[in-house]
Short mmCIF file of C-alpha atoms in Angstrom, two decimals:
data_model
loop_
_atom_site.label_atom_id
_atom_site.label_comp_id
_atom_site.label_asym_id
_atom_site.label_seq_id
_atom_site.Cartn_x
_atom_site.Cartn_y
_atom_site.Cartn_z
CA MET A 1 77.52 6.83 -142.46
CA ARG A 2 79.02 10.23 -141.82
CA PHE A 3 77.94 9.53 -138.03
CA ILE A 4 79.56 6.48 -137.85
CA CYS A 5 82.51 7.20 -138.97
CA LYS A 6 83.21 10.15 -136.52
CA LYS A 7 81.51 8.19 -133.68
CA GLY A 8 84.13 5.18 -134.52
CA VAL A 9 87.46 8.00 -134.55
CA ALA A 10 86.31 9.01 -131.28
CA LEU A 11 86.25 6.15 -129.66
CA LEU A 12 89.50 5.10 -131.16
CA PHE A 13 90.85 8.40 -129.61
CA MET A 14 89.38 7.77 -126.25
CA ALA A 15 90.91 4.21 -126.17
CA CYS A 16 94.37 5.50 -127.17
CA VAL A 17 94.41 7.97 -124.22
CA SER A 18 93.16 5.24 -121.91
CA VAL A 19 96.04 3.04 -123.12
CA LEU A 20 98.59 5.95 -122.43
CA SER A 21 97.13 6.89 -119.16
CA ALA A 22 97.44 3.24 -118.09
CA GLN A 23 101.28 3.24 -119.34
CA GLY A 24 102.18 5.93 -116.69
CA ASN A 25 103.30 8.25 -119.67
CA GLU A 26 100.00 10.49 -120.45
CA SER A 27 100.65 12.32 -123.22
CA ARG A 28 99.62 16.11 -123.97
CA ILE A 29 96.67 15.00 -125.98
CA GLY A 30 95.10 12.81 -123.17
CA GLN A 31 96.20 15.78 -120.37
CA TRP A 32 93.96 18.07 -122.59
CA TRP A 33 91.04 15.38 -123.13
CA LYS A 34 90.84 14.86 -119.15
CA GLN A 35 90.72 18.54 -118.41
CA LEU A 36 88.37 19.09 -121.19
CA PHE A 37 85.91 16.60 -120.12
CA ASP A 38 86.80 16.74 -116.07
CA ARG A 39 83.65 18.06 -114.88
CA ASN A 40 85.17 18.49 -111.10
CA LYS A 41 87.84 20.87 -112.11
CA VAL A 42 87.60 24.26 -110.36
CA LYS A 43 86.31 27.01 -112.49
CA GLU A 44 87.63 30.84 -112.40
CA VAL A 45 85.16 33.12 -110.73
CA THR A 46 84.32 36.14 -112.90
CA ILE A 47 83.93 39.25 -110.16
CA ASN A 48 81.41 41.67 -111.23
CA ILE A 49 82.66 44.87 -109.16
CA GLN A 50 79.46 46.98 -110.18
CA GLU A 51 77.62 44.69 -107.49
CA LEU A 52 80.26 44.66 -104.63
CA THR A 53 80.05 47.05 -102.11
CA LEU A 54 83.14 49.69 -101.74
CA ASP A 55 84.77 47.35 -98.85
CA GLU A 56 84.27 44.62 -100.88
CA ASN A 57 85.83 45.38 -104.03
CA ILE A 58 88.92 46.93 -101.90
CA ALA A 59 89.28 43.38 -100.84
CA VAL A 60 88.99 41.11 -103.91
CA PRO A 61 90.26 39.91 -105.70
CA GLU A 62 92.51 37.98 -103.48
CA ILE A 63 96.13 37.63 -103.96
CA VAL A 64 97.17 34.04 -102.84
CA SER A 65 100.85 33.96 -103.61
CA PRO A 66 103.22 35.84 -101.41
CA TYR A 67 105.63 36.06 -104.36
CA ALA A 68 102.90 37.72 -106.30
CA ALA A 69 101.89 40.01 -103.66
CA ARG A 70 105.38 41.27 -103.03
CA LYS A 71 105.64 41.80 -106.87
CA ILE A 72 102.54 43.73 -107.04
CA ARG A 73 103.25 45.82 -103.74
CA GLU A 74 106.66 46.86 -105.32
CA LEU A 75 104.88 47.90 -108.84
CA ALA A 76 102.16 50.05 -106.59
CA ARG A 77 105.30 51.83 -104.75
CA ASP A 78 106.89 52.95 -108.06
CA GLU A 79 103.39 54.03 -109.03
CA ILE A 80 102.47 55.99 -105.89
CA LYS A 81 106.03 57.92 -106.46
CA ARG A 82 104.87 58.79 -110.21
CA LEU A 83 101.23 59.96 -108.80
CA GLN A 84 102.60 62.01 -105.95
CA LYS A 85 104.38 64.49 -108.41
CA VAL A 86 101.01 65.40 -109.53
CA LYS A 87 99.88 68.81 -108.17
CA GLY A 88 97.26 68.79 -105.62
CA ILE A 89 96.75 64.87 -105.17
CA SER A 90 97.90 62.91 -102.32
CA VAL A 91 98.07 59.12 -102.50
CA THR A 92 98.37 56.76 -99.99
CA SER A 93 98.35 52.81 -100.13
CA GLU A 94 96.19 50.39 -98.25
CA ARG A 95 95.26 46.53 -98.21
CA ASP A 96 99.03 45.84 -96.80
CA GLY A 97 100.48 48.10 -99.70
CA GLU A 98 98.49 46.28 -102.72
CA VAL A 99 95.86 48.65 -103.28
CA MET A 100 96.48 52.65 -104.17
CA LYS A 101 94.31 55.23 -103.07
CA ALA A 102 94.19 58.91 -104.26
CA VAL A 103 92.58 61.74 -102.88
CA ILE A 104 91.41 64.89 -105.66
CA PRO A 105 89.97 67.87 -104.41
CA MET A 106 86.90 68.43 -105.56
CA GLU A 107 87.82 71.90 -106.70
CA SER A 108 90.20 70.48 -109.22
CA LEU A 109 87.48 68.50 -111.20
CA PHE A 110 84.23 70.68 -110.73
CA LEU A 111 83.16 74.16 -110.25
CA PRO A 112 80.71 74.86 -107.00
CA ASN A 113 77.48 72.71 -107.21
CA ASP A 114 78.15 71.82 -110.78
CA THR A 115 78.02 68.27 -112.34
CA LEU A 116 80.22 68.77 -115.21
CA LEU A 117 83.81 68.28 -115.37
CA TRP A 118 85.54 71.54 -115.93
CA GLU A 119 88.44 71.79 -118.49
CA ARG A 120 91.19 71.72 -115.85
CA ALA A 121 89.97 68.24 -114.42
CA GLN A 122 91.82 66.70 -117.34
CA TYR A 123 95.29 67.22 -115.37
CA SER A 124 94.16 65.49 -112.34
CA LEU A 125 92.15 62.43 -113.88
CA ARG A 126 94.50 61.77 -116.82
CA PRO A 127 97.40 60.24 -114.95
CA PHE A 128 94.98 57.29 -114.18
CA ALA A 129 93.73 56.37 -117.35
CA LYS A 130 96.48 54.28 -117.58
CA TYR A 131 95.33 51.78 -114.85
CA ILE A 132 92.33 50.82 -117.14
CA ALA A 133 93.09 51.03 -120.54
CA ARG A 134 93.47 46.88 -120.54
CA PRO A 135 90.86 45.12 -119.20
CA ASP A 136 91.17 43.54 -115.76
CA MET A 137 94.82 44.69 -114.81
CA PHE A 138 93.15 47.06 -112.13
CA HIS A 139 89.99 47.80 -110.91
CA MET A 140 89.09 51.45 -110.40
CA LEU A 141 86.82 52.78 -107.70
CA ILE A 142 85.79 56.46 -107.48
CA VAL A 143 84.39 57.29 -104.51
CA THR A 144 82.73 61.20 -104.52
CA HIS A 145 82.30 63.36 -101.27
CA SER A 146 80.45 66.75 -100.42
CA ASP A 147 80.57 68.66 -97.69
CA GLY A 148 77.74 68.84 -94.84
CA THR A 149 75.86 72.04 -96.13
CA GLY A 150 72.81 71.51 -98.14
CA SER A 151 69.66 68.51 -97.65
CA ALA A 152 71.25 64.74 -97.29
CA GLU A 153 69.02 64.08 -100.74
CA TYR A 154 71.10 67.13 -102.58
CA ASN A 155 74.40 66.04 -101.66
CA LEU A 156 73.72 62.39 -102.59
CA ASN A 157 72.56 63.42 -105.87
CA LEU A 158 75.13 65.84 -106.39
CA THR A 159 77.98 63.20 -105.68
CA ASP A 160 76.39 60.58 -107.70
CA ARG A 161 76.05 62.89 -110.74
CA ARG A 162 79.73 63.48 -110.05
CA ALA A 163 80.88 60.23 -109.85
CA GLN A 164 78.84 59.40 -113.17
CA GLU A 165 80.74 62.50 -115.00
CA ILE A 166 84.16 61.08 -113.75
CA ARG A 167 83.43 57.32 -114.85
CA LYS A 168 82.27 58.61 -118.23
CA TRP A 169 85.74 60.75 -118.60
CA PHE A 170 87.52 57.50 -118.13
CA ILE A 171 85.41 55.44 -120.39
CA ASP A 172 85.83 58.42 -122.99
CA ASN A 173 89.61 58.47 -122.79
CA GLY A 174 90.06 54.66 -123.58
CA GLY A 175 88.83 53.34 -120.35
CA ALA A 176 87.36 49.94 -119.76
CA GLU A 177 84.03 50.61 -118.34
CA GLU A 178 83.68 47.09 -116.67
CA MET A 179 86.68 48.10 -114.73
CA ILE A 180 85.08 50.82 -112.97
CA ALA A 181 82.80 51.01 -109.93
CA ILE A 182 81.25 54.48 -108.64
CA TYR A 183 79.94 55.55 -105.14
CA GLY A 184 78.56 58.78 -104.68
CA CYS A 185 78.58 59.13 -100.45
CA GLY A 186 77.23 62.83 -100.35
CA ALA A 187 78.37 63.77 -97.06
CA GLU A 188 78.24 60.55 -94.76
CA ASP A 189 81.93 60.33 -94.80
CA PRO A 190 83.76 63.45 -93.69
CA VAL A 191 87.51 63.58 -93.16
CA ALA A 192 87.15 66.91 -90.74
CA GLY A 193 84.13 68.73 -89.25
CA ASN A 194 82.09 71.27 -91.48
CA ASN A 195 82.59 74.23 -88.95
CA SER A 196 85.04 76.06 -91.37
CA ILE A 197 85.58 76.70 -94.76
CA GLU A 198 89.00 74.97 -94.80
CA ASN A 199 87.32 71.69 -93.28
CA ARG A 200 84.26 71.81 -95.70
CA ARG A 201 87.09 72.37 -98.73
CA ARG A 202 88.59 69.13 -97.22
CA ASN A 203 85.55 67.31 -97.06
CA ARG A 204 84.61 68.13 -100.80
CA ARG A 205 86.90 65.25 -102.45
CA THR A 206 87.05 62.46 -105.01
CA ASP A 207 88.75 59.49 -103.69
CA ILE A 208 90.19 57.09 -106.42
CA TYR A 209 91.17 53.28 -105.51
CA ILE A 210 93.44 51.55 -108.05
CA VAL A 211 92.89 47.48 -106.77
CA PRO A 212 95.01 44.82 -108.78
CA GLY A 213 92.78 42.72 -111.08
CA ASN A 214 92.88 38.94 -112.37
CA ALA A 215 95.14 39.73 -115.21
CA LEU A 216 97.68 41.74 -113.08
CA ILE A 217 97.47 38.95 -110.41
CA LYS A 218 98.35 36.18 -113.11
CA GLN A 219 101.17 38.04 -114.35
CA ALA A 220 102.91 38.54 -111.23
CA GLU A 221 102.35 35.02 -110.30
CA ARG A 222 104.57 34.10 -113.38
CA GLY A 223 107.39 37.00 -111.93
CA LYS A 224 106.75 39.16 -115.19
CA ILE A 225 104.48 42.53 -115.00
CA ASP A 226 103.75 44.07 -118.26
CA PHE A 227 102.56 47.19 -117.64
#
């Protein structure tokens, strides 16, 4: 009996929605009902940044709205000015000003050949912690590099362990782990030749990319960024 009663209520509800729709004056309940059972509606795709390459992660998610893109570029400009005040860090923008890229010398984070962050590393890392404190506001890409000394296997292992250590620091300090992707590149992407002490120092570095997430993009589309 209880099942029959519920079924009757549902049929009555659907009949009312149909009448309202036919009258061209669809109520909010009717709109909700249509959305609930519309199997053709587009569902938001969740991006797993752990599965993407570095280039793919820099490119997504795409900001479709020109207005939202402008708001995010304005925010990025302000944040770059703030980060440029941190000693030893260089900061630029990519993807037409939507993505921030910071370069941190490796000696600011690790002692030679070590894979544990030393005590002074927090001064270089802490300015970035705010970007991943709230899920999907930003994505953080951590890319570690070595110089050309040592074997390729050693350098890849060294940079991978260092990238993991940096990621752990951010998670331990309140970062959302699903918003952080890491890449240990060894000596594969030098910025200078390995023919001098200074050039090798330049090649030993950590790149941190700060990429807008879906939550930030939605706020920008509404015209008010809460960050």
